[in-house]
């Protein structure tokens, strides 16, 4: 079993007095032997004691080689043992020190989870650190956090931290960097993973080397900026690592013990002073000085301190056994006094509990600060007694707070109902949905504002390939405005030159056209339940069935005109049904008026019977549909989708110049967007909804813009316009701010808070209220009184039929008169011929 000790180097300082031993592992290379001897000499002069030290640098070997000390390890007896090691080695060194009754002071790179009955650990138990981390996470109201750690964090400490965060309803993602073969490759992969997920809050518990690599990779992947928040837990960060965190608007907080080197006491809690830091070698030497102080001053307090002084250089004198009961008793007494000691050293305040851990430890919370770009700033403290105390409300110094009652220039222009422009007493006043959000932001961030309208009346689009922009976006790029307010569609091309806030609502584009004139069809509304082709089919059906019934009646052997004469009954007589008779019978049946005669044959009765069923179904359908048409108005939409708009030539597409849709259609390479752009060539340039609607009212244009704006237009004038059902190019709407604005994340957070509080929905109801006159649908469910204009059609048709009937009457009268005249002529001819015959007869008689 490979454990810990073989001697690499032993150096001696021969003196008479207190003999101490320092054991260090190779990882503590910043502690040189000369520096330790210098620290011992300095302490001896300050404390007026004679102090000798023996230094050993150790590597892992078999534990059996140090079962008993010999002169190859320490050539002097150790009154006390000071160890710089990791937890896995410190536990075995502590076991060895306990076996030989040597008071043991341990400096470890992390909080080790083992109980020492014969020594003290100079760092607190890991639960203290975990309480601090969880308190900061809760203070910042984080809902999710990424924990990145290496060997500095033991499994027990990780489990305890996860439990504490879970109790506070904080989701966690854990990334272990300790098992990686290559720190650089693993850190790069982990940072890439963090940059692609929604988590923006990171806690690092790692060594200086790992932290340095993490910060370097985070900067390269652009996740060290304003959108990400880092908590770094370490007392051993070097200057290169610390200075790498000092990036513009980086949000990095470092947790350090309040009395850790750096003189943090220079950072006044209420005055923003800079906080210098010591390097790691200075930290180690100060810790050695504190360890000397603990052992020396505790030795002076035991009953017989002379027992531990001048033990002599002999190797045998260093072996503690049952033959030296006074020495054993003296060293055990020294251990008890060490564990009860309490003093403020060069590095921190020391006080130990029964398990040998430092207690009553407090921490400084220091943050990167752009106000002091060369140093960190002390923003708060934490202790077991008072827990978290933040000095200036914000833990992250670079977190934006407010504008300090300044007046900002904000770009906007009218876009109903998002921005409504009113002239009151020769003064321009802006209201609207977006202005309500702006007023709430102004209240929360303490600023006044002046709204500036762009001279070109454009929201913002690229002018050329050189990066020049017009409209409000261009003014922000040129730093003429502080930010822009309005229904800005969030797009990638705009995102390349400015930043967007979180969307305050989702919206798509719609198509509005002039509503078709329904007055032209109102007169014949009674006939609208059936399409013209259905009416045509009904007429054809009447004719076809009439002809079919005539043929069946003519050729059937069981027709009435054939059967009744053969019956032999007196007076029995039936005429054959003519085509005119069958046509009148079928028409009368369809109109539910009946008719005679009925066919006598089975085939004829089948035709007529099923015709009656057909007429019942058609009449019922017409009646139900007519009731619906008389109570529900259904408007026809000339354009109902973008594909229909691209496929027709009667209406021309229209969008606002410089808008998001303008860029969308212009830059399209294929598909329906390109087809629409092809129809837009030569279209009139419009920059507002009012200009566009004037063209729409002419009936030749189909105007496209944000669906919410079109719904607002219909809300106030649904009789004149028609809105297509299709919604395309759905995206978020947000405000625009300059790139890397310090207030962007603060705005995002507060917009999200407004949504959660229901303010956004409240303002939507205010500006898009429900209306009795117009609804989002093209239908209305209320019954209406039908006027003469709605029923004039049947009257006109009946008047026309009456006119035709009168013409037929005139024709019939004329025909009848003609027939009478012909009959009269025949009668006269007959009479004249009869008279002539009578005269001849009389003449013959006389003769």
PDB file of C-alpha atoms in Angstrom, residues 256-278 286 344-348 362-366 377-378 380-381 391:
ATOM      1  CA  UNK A 256     -11.800  34.287   1.176  1.00  0.00           C
ATOM      2  CA  UNK A 257     -11.404  34.189   4.909  1.00  0.00           C
ATOM      3  CA  UNK A 258     -11.828  37.674   6.291  1.00  0.00           C
ATOM      4  CA  UNK A 259      -8.402  37.640   7.858  1.00  0.00           C
ATOM      5  CA  UNK A 260      -6.730  35.843   4.968  1.00  0.00           C
ATOM      6  CA  UNK A 261      -3.646  37.616   3.687  1.00  0.00           C
ATOM      7  CA  UNK A 262      -4.293  40.632   1.752  1.00  0.00           C
ATOM      8  CA  UNK A 263      -4.778  43.117   4.358  1.00  0.00           C
ATOM      9  CA  UNK A 264      -8.546  42.965   3.890  1.00  0.00           C
ATOM     10  CA  UNK A 265      -9.000  45.190   6.923  1.00  0.00           C
ATOM     11  CA  UNK A 266      -7.934  48.042   4.664  1.00  0.00           C
ATOM     12  CA  UNK A 267     -11.240  47.596   2.800  1.00  0.00           C
ATOM     13  CA  UNK A 268     -13.593  49.799   4.777  1.00  0.00           C
ATOM     14  CA  UNK A 269     -17.087  48.353   4.850  1.00  0.00           C
ATOM     15  CA  UNK A 270     -18.607  51.691   3.878  1.00  0.00           C
ATOM     16  CA  UNK A 271     -15.836  53.341   1.845  1.00  0.00           C
ATOM     17  CA  UNK A 272     -14.981  51.790  -1.562  1.00  0.00           C
ATOM     18  CA  UNK A 273     -11.252  51.160  -1.190  1.00  0.00           C
ATOM     19  CA  UNK A 274      -9.126  48.788  -3.220  1.00  0.00           C
ATOM     20  CA  UNK A 275      -7.990  45.515  -1.651  1.00  0.00           C
ATOM     21  CA  UNK A 276      -4.410  44.395  -2.466  1.00  0.00           C
ATOM     22  CA  UNK A 277      -3.540  40.694  -2.381  1.00  0.00           C
ATOM     23  CA  UNK A 278      -0.465  38.742  -1.331  1.00  0.00           C
ATOM     24  CA  UNK A 286       2.412  33.817   7.344  1.00  0.00           C
ATOM     25  CA  UNK A 344      -5.588  36.491  15.834  1.00  0.00           C
ATOM     26  CA  UNK A 345      -2.626  35.557  13.707  1.00  0.00           C
ATOM     27  CA  UNK A 346      -1.112  37.047  10.592  1.00  0.00           C
ATOM     28  CA  UNK A 347      -3.526  35.158   8.349  1.00  0.00           C
ATOM     29  CA  UNK A 348      -6.773  34.778  10.289  1.00  0.00           C
ATOM     30  CA  UNK A 362     -15.667  34.652   9.032  1.00  0.00           C
ATOM     31  CA  UNK A 363     -15.220  35.299   5.322  1.00  0.00           C
ATOM     32  CA  UNK A 364     -14.765  38.246   3.049  1.00  0.00           C
ATOM     33  CA  UNK A 365     -16.746  38.374  -0.182  1.00  0.00           C
ATOM     34  CA  UNK A 366     -14.847  40.332  -2.800  1.00  0.00           C
ATOM     35  CA  UNK A 377     -13.733  45.271  -3.978  1.00  0.00           C
ATOM     36  CA  UNK A 378     -14.972  44.039  -0.640  1.00  0.00           C
ATOM     37  CA  UNK A 380     -19.726  41.753   2.170  1.00  0.00           C
ATOM     38  CA  UNK A 381     -18.854  39.337   4.951  1.00  0.00           C
ATOM     39  CA  UNK A 391     -22.685  46.231   2.352  1.00  0.00           C
TER      40      UNK A 391
END
